[in-house]
């Protein structure tokens, strides 16, 4: 053995203990500035802005999934020589924070209205400092390689300036306006909610049929059905389909609205489904989105009959002041007392929107005076950017979903009746004047500011450029805008991505990102949606405690196919941890053998060396192409199988005899070191912590974080060597299978003679075949008890073995005897059925064919077992 590089494993403990080293390792990376981007660098830029998690949030499995994939991209690009910026930050989460702070105030016996606006906002900032940002610490634990020096918050000073600037520009361009429109209203929050803050669920309601007009059948009357009886107090019409002949004579007439006493019109509108119920529907324009559109088409009055708390108001009836749910009962009872309930209430399952924050109350569709963005020109530009190919949606199959949203987008309600958020920068004068000052302007004296704040999505829509310093012309903006990739879930393609696209094209006159890469939702191992109610949710922090961060990341990456949902469970993470253990152990073995990438690769490599170096080159090219195409699962799978099935299971085993041979020892140590060095760098973006520990021990390098991404590791494929290795693998596998079938213990050495090995071109593999199958040389009086022929691409090998001393002959005869009896019984039963003409004629053909197949299999088993018995030595 040479002493070029002495064997060593002192740098590596026997086992990988992630919990002991991950946190310290991450902080060393941060302190070293590895994640800090340089806007003055001449390297090509690669920039991703983090989808900002809510300040109230903690790391859930969806975050872990998304952040892992983004980090894989960023770490790879950083290693590949790009000036990489992954910009972190949080969203102020207006609704969510409001709900939490108001809940805390309620526990103290007070409320935001008792505190007043200024005190409430001060209390909310205090809450943010004390409780917000928990997720940031968890991001560090996950290994997010973000630039912490550029951390942003959607309500920091620079973000506020960006909000004021773009609001002013939109306002001056006539793209922001104020109007009465139908909105999602939360009586608990007393505010509009965005669609993303409304969760629809199926509920069992009551469908009540009631009679309007005269109680005399001879006089005009009409029957309608509803699940929201209380809203009839705000009806201004009854609608029927224009072609419904049952009601043609009533269209254009008026009918009395029960309980209220005013007259309402009967109108014809194609919105009505004449086959549903009676074919007539009540129209409450101020409390139903479809009714609102009917009301606009027919110029109907739109009285609001509920106040902001969800109580009946301004109807002039006995129901004023009642909560909406109490009124539902009381109105039905009053109608019943008049004899107007023509059908008993019956269960009716329908979809009802609920506020996803607070008490998960049913939201109230409500006509309300709000601020809106006129989205038509902005949405058209967002659609054209994708149609032209300037922005890529990946996977392309999701493009129709993008166009379906941006081509049919409604004007965006941006005002919220809350106090936490960016206050709408509009001021009202004493005589109704309306002004919108810019960020450096002051409103006229005596003017008062609008009480509402902006929708959270308004400020997060500016995220790709406000975080880089806009509206100032900063070095960051010049270097990193447009950003490279927006990687997020397909579920917020409309809510967030479309808004960023609209604002980016409007404010910057340039797309906010080159590519929209969409991933699916994480589901449980059975493919079911994760739900706290079902009890199938996963806490990634628990998984990291049990299996380590790298295992969680590897498991998540391994199920990440573009645009499709990702099922995952404990077994996935356990398999990933086992993979890490395999990687750890093979590196320790290589280092104990003196492996090092510093050694020169052999000028005359063995077949095994040439094969693994060629496969390394192929796998690197495959992984690079897959990651460039956001095919994280396929890339991870390729690395998994190369590492486990080819490098560990085959090359390392083939290398052991080479390490024992002075002629090949140094070359094998060099190949082991070279392959491991490249493999660890390829795996680093997926599993950063374990690869850092192993790579530093193997190479004595500074950090794998700043190591170069492998460009052309290994060597070009040697087809002849690869073919010979494939043949050797087949030969070894067939001998192993034969030993298993013959019940030869794994530890027992068996005398064997390999005939035709040299002729097949595998003479150089003799030592490996012998070692990996625990064969031994034959004695002069060798008499084989079994012969195996293995057909290879280059010839047929005859393997002669003497297993007489390797088998417990009496026990094997007894086992084979039991197998023979079972096979004979199967044959007899099949013969009995097939020998019965009545059965054969009447039984279905597939049943008869199945029995014939079983009979043939039994015959083959009997033949095989008898041959095995005959081959056994006589005891």
Short mmCIF file of N, CA and C in Angstrom, two decimals, residues 340 364 391 399 559 685:
data_model
loop_
_atom_site.label_atom_id
_atom_site.label_comp_id
_atom_site.label_asym_id
_atom_site.label_seq_id
_atom_site.Cartn_x
_atom_site.Cartn_y
_atom_site.Cartn_z
N UNK A 340 -98.08 32.27 4.61
CA UNK A 340 -97.32 32.45 3.38
C UNK A 340 -96.24 31.38 3.17
N UNK A 364 -71.10 37.92 4.76
CA UNK A 364 -72.35 38.51 4.29
C UNK A 364 -72.11 39.27 2.99
N UNK A 391 -42.95 36.32 -20.39
CA UNK A 391 -43.00 35.64 -19.09
C UNK A 391 -43.45 34.21 -19.33
N UNK A 399 -51.04 27.45 -18.03
CA UNK A 399 -51.29 28.72 -18.71
C UNK A 399 -52.79 29.03 -18.83
N UNK A 559 -40.79 14.52 -3.96
CA UNK A 559 -42.20 14.42 -4.40
C UNK A 559 -42.65 15.68 -5.13
N UNK A 685 -27.54 21.40 -2.74
CA UNK A 685 -28.75 22.24 -2.71
C UNK A 685 -29.95 21.55 -2.07
#
